[in-house]
Amino acid sequence: MSILLQQDLCRYLKEAGWAEGGRVVACTQPRRLAVQSVASRVAEEMGVKIGEEVGYTIRFEDQTNPSVTVIKFLTDGVLIREMMDDPLLTKYSVIMVDEAHERSLSTDMLLGLLKKIQRRRPELRIIISSATIEAKSMSTFFQARKKDLLHAAEDCVPSHLPAILSVEEPAGDILVFLTGQDDIDAAVKLLREDTQDDRRRTSGLLVLPLYSGLSRDDQGLVFAPTPKGKRKVVISTNIAETSLTLEGVVYVVDSGFSKQRFYNPISDIESLVVTPISKASARQRAGRAGRIRPGKCFRLYTEEYFLKEMPTEGIPEMQRSNLVSCVIQLKALGIDNILGFDWLASPPPEAMVRALEVLYSLGILDEDAKLTSPIGYQVAEIPLDPMISKMILSACNFGCSEEIITIAAVLSVQSIWVSMWGAQKEFDEVKLHFAAAEGDHITYLNVYKGFLNSGKSSQWCYKNYLNYQAMKKVVDVRDQLSRLLRRLGLALKSCEKDTQILRKAIIAGFFANSCHLEVYYRSGLDS
């Protein structure tokens, strides 16, 4: 859904009285960056300061004021966690689930929970919004009465385009969809080198990357107005497919691929796999063109492929993900019959069984698949992966919780490292200064200590190829974990330099991912 439409809907709901008497209108998004971007834009358009009448909440960051916030943007996952304190979400009068077509794990889980809540709270209004979702299946799931459907107009010229450099069109920015950070960084490097030659058509291009691991400053360049005499080229993952609106984009180049995470419950391994996009995603990408004036979409695949071979919809995240976190959240909400839960898309039985096995092996569930006390309930209170949470709780017993919550904080943010093209040797040398023989987890401790000793300096981060915003986030997350442990009545202790104890705590949470070398093992082959 466009920001303008969200703004109008929020305003209409507020004017109609849905935000009176302490009630709140909630708008969910699948991604944190989208929550921040949409909330800031809606607050700006409504002429209010973010965090007051309009606010947002993402994991480890709350920009709301309970006494005045009436329109609240948040991720699907955060809203699910709120149910642990308020199972019926009683403070919300309207819940708008945006970008529902993405079918993320949290979105599908949220829709199933909202359906249960609405049986107890028929006055709760639920708005499912998306440009491309299959309205019939969603309507059937919620047993909604038939309504008139409004379809967004689409202005797209399907065409085969061998390369972005051949775009010879009137002024307007270009949005290019590629699969992931590595491909994007390589493309940005190639195009920037090409733009240095004044004799080429590309000399007027301003080439910028866009993916979730970018620093806030780099993200700001993407949304800033295009300098006069330049054409902005934004090369992005599917993060720009929904929610984020780049005002000046007139042309879209669609590669037809994206990276998706797939989980194999047999090997217990998650992999990022390059996969063809669906027709729903293709239409979303085309819709990014011409938001402010007529635009064009150049598809790097044939029209025949689009019509005959491209899947109608992508595989829901629920059917390709590790379900450990999903199961523990449902258990914490009092839903014991996981297999009988009303899913919009049923998860694979193998993945569900694997999740139950992992939680049992961690001591989080008992033989009856119920949360154990106190560990199971404590893990449910910590908004992290259950393995990380078990590591933290084990550290409290081993006497190294001060160090472990630092490691947990680093593991919960985007990569703290900033890779520089053309400076790989220098980057590797800098990392060696922090490297520990015991592995990456202890290396993270060394980085954190160095950051604190520098006075949390941005210059120090720049010199050491570290993401300053990510390091600040680590400090913030660590502080919140510290407060959470105190609330749970758990002591914070330091093991000083005893890395043996640290490794014991790490293994307690991640033993399923560990192995050891058998020195006497032989392959049976002659040397």
CSV table of N, CA and C in Angstrom, one decimal, residues 209-263:
chain,number,residue,atom,x,y,z
A,209,PRO,N,23.4,1.9,-3.7
A,209,PRO,CA,22.9,0.6,-3.3
A,209,PRO,C,21.7,0.8,-2.3
A,210,LEU,N,20.9,-0.2,-2.2
A,210,LEU,CA,19.8,-0.2,-1.1
A,210,LEU,C,19.6,-1.7,-0.7
A,211,TYR,N,20.0,-2.0,0.5
A,211,TYR,CA,19.6,-3.3,1.2
A,211,TYR,C,19.6,-3.1,2.7
A,212,SER,N,19.1,-4.1,3.4
A,212,SER,CA,18.9,-3.9,4.8
A,212,SER,C,20.1,-3.6,5.7
A,213,GLY,N,21.3,-4.1,5.2
A,213,GLY,CA,22.5,-3.9,6.0
A,213,GLY,C,23.1,-2.5,5.9
A,214,LEU,N,22.6,-1.6,5.1
A,214,LEU,CA,23.2,-0.3,4.9
A,214,LEU,C,23.1,0.5,6.2
A,215,SER,N,24.1,1.4,6.4
A,215,SER,CA,24.1,2.3,7.5
A,215,SER,C,23.0,3.3,7.2
A,216,ARG,N,22.6,4.0,8.3
A,216,ARG,CA,21.5,5.0,8.1
A,216,ARG,C,21.8,6.1,7.2
A,217,ASP,N,23.1,6.5,7.2
A,217,ASP,CA,23.6,7.6,6.4
A,217,ASP,C,23.5,7.2,4.9
A,218,ASP,N,23.9,6.0,4.6
A,218,ASP,CA,23.8,5.5,3.2
A,218,ASP,C,22.3,5.3,2.8
A,219,GLN,N,21.5,4.9,3.7
A,219,GLN,CA,20.1,4.8,3.3
A,219,GLN,C,19.5,6.2,3.0
A,220,GLY,N,20.0,7.2,3.8
A,220,GLY,CA,19.5,8.6,3.6
A,220,GLY,C,19.8,9.1,2.2
A,221,LEU,N,20.9,8.7,1.6
A,221,LEU,CA,21.3,9.1,0.3
A,221,LEU,C,20.3,8.7,-0.7
A,222,VAL,N,19.7,7.5,-0.5
A,222,VAL,CA,18.7,6.9,-1.4
A,222,VAL,C,17.4,7.8,-1.5
A,223,PHE,N,17.0,8.3,-0.3
A,223,PHE,CA,15.8,9.0,-0.2
A,223,PHE,C,15.9,10.5,-0.4
A,224,ALA,N,17.2,11.0,-0.5
A,224,ALA,CA,17.4,12.4,-0.7
A,224,ALA,C,17.1,12.8,-2.1
A,225,PRO,N,16.7,14.1,-2.3
A,225,PRO,CA,16.4,14.5,-3.7
A,225,PRO,C,17.6,14.3,-4.6
A,226,THR,N,17.3,14.0,-5.9
A,226,THR,CA,18.3,13.8,-6.9
A,226,THR,C,19.0,15.1,-7.2
A,227,PRO,N,20.3,15.2,-7.2
A,227,PRO,CA,21.0,16.5,-7.5
A,227,PRO,C,20.6,16.9,-9.0
A,228,LYS,N,20.6,18.2,-9.2
A,228,LYS,CA,20.2,18.8,-10.5
A,228,LYS,C,21.3,18.3,-11.6
A,229,GLY,N,20.8,17.8,-12.7
A,229,GLY,CA,21.7,17.4,-13.8
A,229,GLY,C,22.1,15.9,-13.6
A,230,LYS,N,21.5,15.2,-12.6
A,230,LYS,CA,21.9,13.8,-12.4
A,230,LYS,C,20.7,12.9,-12.5
A,231,ARG,N,20.9,11.7,-12.8
A,231,ARG,CA,19.9,10.6,-12.8
A,231,ARG,C,20.3,9.6,-11.8
A,232,LYS,N,19.4,9.5,-10.8
A,232,LYS,CA,19.7,8.5,-9.7
A,232,LYS,C,19.4,7.1,-10.1
A,233,VAL,N,20.3,6.2,-9.9
A,233,VAL,CA,20.1,4.8,-10.1
A,233,VAL,C,20.2,4.0,-8.8
A,234,VAL,N,19.1,3.5,-8.3
A,234,VAL,CA,19.1,2.8,-7.0
A,234,VAL,C,19.1,1.3,-7.4
A,235,ILE,N,20.1,0.6,-6.9
A,235,ILE,CA,20.1,-0.9,-7.1
A,235,ILE,C,19.8,-1.6,-5.8
A,236,SER,N,18.7,-2.3,-5.8
A,236,SER,CA,18.1,-2.7,-4.5
A,236,SER,C,17.7,-4.2,-4.5
A,237,THR,N,17.6,-4.8,-3.3
A,237,THR,CA,17.0,-6.1,-3.2
A,237,THR,C,15.5,-5.9,-3.2
A,238,ASN,N,14.7,-6.9,-2.9
A,238,ASN,CA,13.3,-6.7,-2.9
A,238,ASN,C,12.7,-5.9,-1.7
A,239,ILE,N,13.7,-5.3,-0.9
A,239,ILE,CA,13.3,-4.4,0.1
A,239,ILE,C,12.5,-3.2,-0.4
A,240,ALA,N,12.8,-2.8,-1.7
A,240,ALA,CA,12.2,-1.7,-2.3
A,240,ALA,C,10.9,-2.1,-3.1
A,241,GLU,N,10.6,-3.4,-3.0
A,241,GLU,CA,9.4,-3.9,-3.7
A,241,GLU,C,8.1,-3.4,-3.1
A,242,THR,N,8.1,-3.3,-1.8
A,242,THR,CA,7.0,-2.9,-1.0
A,242,THR,C,7.3,-1.8,0.0
A,243,SER,N,6.4,-1.1,0.4
A,243,SER,CA,6.5,-0.1,1.6
A,243,SER,C,7.3,1.1,1.3
A,244,LEU,N,8.6,0.9,0.9
A,244,LEU,CA,9.5,2.1,0.6
A,244,LEU,C,9.1,2.7,-0.7
A,245,THR,N,8.9,4.0,-0.7
A,245,THR,CA,8.6,4.8,-1.9
A,245,THR,C,9.7,5.7,-2.2
A,246,LEU,N,10.3,5.5,-3.4
A,246,LEU,CA,11.4,6.4,-3.9
A,246,LEU,C,10.7,7.4,-4.8
A,247,GLU,N,10.6,8.6,-4.4
A,247,GLU,CA,9.7,9.6,-5.1
A,247,GLU,C,10.1,9.8,-6.6
A,248,GLY,N,11.4,9.9,-6.9
A,248,GLY,CA,11.7,10.2,-8.3
A,248,GLY,C,11.8,9.1,-9.3
A,249,VAL,N,11.5,7.9,-8.8
A,249,VAL,CA,11.7,6.7,-9.7
A,249,VAL,C,10.6,6.7,-10.8
A,250,VAL,N,11.1,6.7,-12.0
A,250,VAL,CA,10.2,6.6,-13.2
A,250,VAL,C,10.4,5.3,-14.0
A,251,TYR,N,11.6,4.7,-13.9
A,251,TYR,CA,11.9,3.5,-14.6
A,251,TYR,C,12.3,2.4,-13.6
A,252,VAL,N,11.8,1.2,-13.9
A,252,VAL,CA,12.2,0.0,-13.1
A,252,VAL,C,12.8,-1.0,-14.0
A,253,VAL,N,13.9,-1.6,-13.5
A,253,VAL,CA,14.5,-2.7,-14.2
A,253,VAL,C,14.4,-3.9,-13.3
A,254,ASP,N,13.6,-4.9,-13.8
A,254,ASP,CA,13.3,-6.1,-13.0
A,254,ASP,C,14.1,-7.3,-13.5
A,255,SER,N,15.0,-7.8,-12.7
A,255,SER,CA,15.8,-9.0,-13.1
A,255,SER,C,15.0,-10.3,-13.1
A,256,GLY,N,13.9,-10.3,-12.3
A,256,GLY,CA,13.1,-11.5,-12.3
A,256,GLY,C,13.5,-12.5,-11.2
A,257,PHE,N,14.5,-12.1,-10.4
A,257,PHE,CA,15.0,-13.0,-9.3
A,257,PHE,C,15.0,-12.3,-8.0
A,258,SER,N,15.0,-13.1,-6.9
A,258,SER,CA,15.2,-12.6,-5.6
A,258,SER,C,15.9,-13.7,-4.8
A,259,LYS,N,16.4,-13.4,-3.6
A,259,LYS,CA,17.0,-14.4,-2.7
A,259,LYS,C,16.0,-14.6,-1.6
A,260,GLN,N,15.7,-15.9,-1.4
A,260,GLN,CA,14.8,-16.3,-0.3
A,260,GLN,C,15.5,-17.3,0.6
A,261,ARG,N,15.1,-17.3,1.9
A,261,ARG,CA,15.6,-18.2,2.8
A,261,ARG,C,14.8,-19.5,2.9
A,262,PHE,N,15.5,-20.6,2.7
A,262,PHE,CA,14.8,-21.9,2.7
A,262,PHE,C,15.4,-22.8,3.8
A,263,TYR,N,14.5,-23.4,4.6
A,263,TYR,CA,14.9,-24.3,5.7
A,263,TYR,C,14.7,-25.7,5.4
